mmCIF file of N, CA and C in Angstrom:
data_model
loop_
_atom_site.group_PDB
_atom_site.id
_atom_site.type_symbol
_atom_site.label_atom_id
_atom_site.label_comp_id
_atom_site.label_asym_id
_atom_site.label_seq_id
_atom_site.Cartn_x
_atom_site.Cartn_y
_atom_site.Cartn_z
ATOM 1 N N SER A 1 0.845 -1.203 0.000
ATOM 2 C CA SER A 1 0.000 0.000 0.000
ATOM 3 C C SER A 1 0.875 1.247 0.000
ATOM 4 N N GLU A 2 1.544 1.466 -1.074
ATOM 5 C CA GLU A 2 2.470 2.599 -1.133
ATOM 6 C C GLU A 2 1.706 3.891 -1.429
ATOM 7 N N LEU A 3 0.763 3.811 -2.374
ATOM 8 C CA LEU A 3 0.020 5.003 -2.763
ATOM 9 C C LEU A 3 -1.384 5.000 -2.163
ATOM 10 N N SER A 4 -1.826 3.809 -1.749
ATOM 11 C CA SER A 4 -3.186 3.703 -1.245
ATOM 12 C C SER A 4 -3.208 3.486 0.259
ATOM 13 N N ASP A 5 -3.994 4.280 0.961
ATOM 14 C CA ASP A 5 -4.115 4.133 2.406
ATOM 15 C C ASP A 5 -5.256 3.174 2.733
ATOM 16 N N ASP A 6 -6.162 2.985 1.782
ATOM 17 C CA ASP A 6 -7.296 2.099 2.006
ATOM 18 C C ASP A 6 -6.956 0.660 1.667
ATOM 19 N N SER A 7 -5.724 0.436 1.262
ATOM 20 C CA SER A 7 -5.310 -0.907 0.863
ATOM 21 C C SER A 7 -5.306 -1.834 2.071
ATOM 22 N N LEU A 8 -5.585 -3.124 1.837
ATOM 23 C CA LEU A 8 -5.613 -4.096 2.924
ATOM 24 C C LEU A 8 -4.245 -4.208 3.571
ATOM 25 N N GLY A 9 -3.216 -4.241 2.758
ATOM 26 C CA GLY A 9 -1.859 -4.342 3.288
ATOM 27 C C GLY A 9 -0.895 -3.775 2.278
ATOM 28 N N ASP A 10 0.161 -4.517 1.992
ATOM 29 C CA ASP A 10 1.101 -4.059 0.964
ATOM 30 C C ASP A 10 0.850 -4.858 -0.304
ATOM 31 N N THR A 11 0.184 -4.235 -1.256
ATOM 32 C CA THR A 11 -0.130 -4.923 -2.507
ATOM 33 C C THR A 11 1.077 -4.920 -3.436
ATOM 34 N N PRO A 12 1.272 -5.979 -4.189
ATOM 35 C CA PRO A 12 2.389 -6.094 -5.120
ATOM 36 C C PRO A 12 2.341 -4.993 -6.179
ATOM 37 N N VAL A 13 1.133 -4.587 -6.551
ATOM 38 C CA VAL A 13 0.982 -3.518 -7.543
ATOM 39 C C VAL A 13 0.384 -2.291 -6.872
ATOM 40 N N PRO A 14 1.094 -1.167 -6.929
ATOM 41 C CA PRO A 14 0.617 0.073 -6.318
ATOM 42 C C PRO A 14 -0.643 0.596 -6.988
ATOM 43 N N MET A 15 -1.793 0.382 -6.367
ATOM 44 C CA MET A 15 -3.044 0.842 -6.963
ATOM 45 C C MET A 15 -3.460 2.169 -6.339
ATOM 46 N N PRO A 16 -3.699 3.163 -7.176
ATOM 47 C CA PRO A 16 -4.060 4.510 -6.718
ATOM 48 C C PRO A 16 -5.477 4.581 -6.156
ATOM 49 N N ASN A 17 -5.664 4.054 -4.941
ATOM 50 C CA ASN A 17 -6.986 4.121 -4.327
ATOM 51 C C ASN A 17 -7.239 5.531 -3.791
ATOM 52 N N THR A 18 -6.309 5.978 -2.951
ATOM 53 C CA THR A 18 -6.469 7.311 -2.374
ATOM 54 C C THR A 18 -5.572 8.301 -3.090
ATOM 55 N N ALA A 19 -4.853 7.827 -4.094
ATOM 56 C CA ALA A 19 -3.942 8.707 -4.829
ATOM 57 C C ALA A 19 -4.746 9.657 -5.715
ATOM 58 N N VAL A 20 -4.148 10.793 -6.006
ATOM 59 C CA VAL A 20 -4.837 11.787 -6.837
ATOM 60 C C VAL A 20 -4.810 11.355 -8.297
ATOM 61 N N LYS A 21 -5.994 11.221 -8.868
ATOM 62 C CA LYS A 21 -6.070 10.783 -10.266
ATOM 63 C C LYS A 21 -6.068 11.987 -11.201
ATOM 64 N N PRO A 22 -5.405 11.862 -12.317
ATOM 65 C CA PRO A 22 -5.304 12.934 -13.312
ATOM 66 C C PRO A 22 -6.639 13.210 -13.995
#
């Protein structure tokens, strides 16, 4: 969960859940 704070844990792929989308 590098970019996402709502992530369950540390996902292998950084998914922009709480990240700012363009």
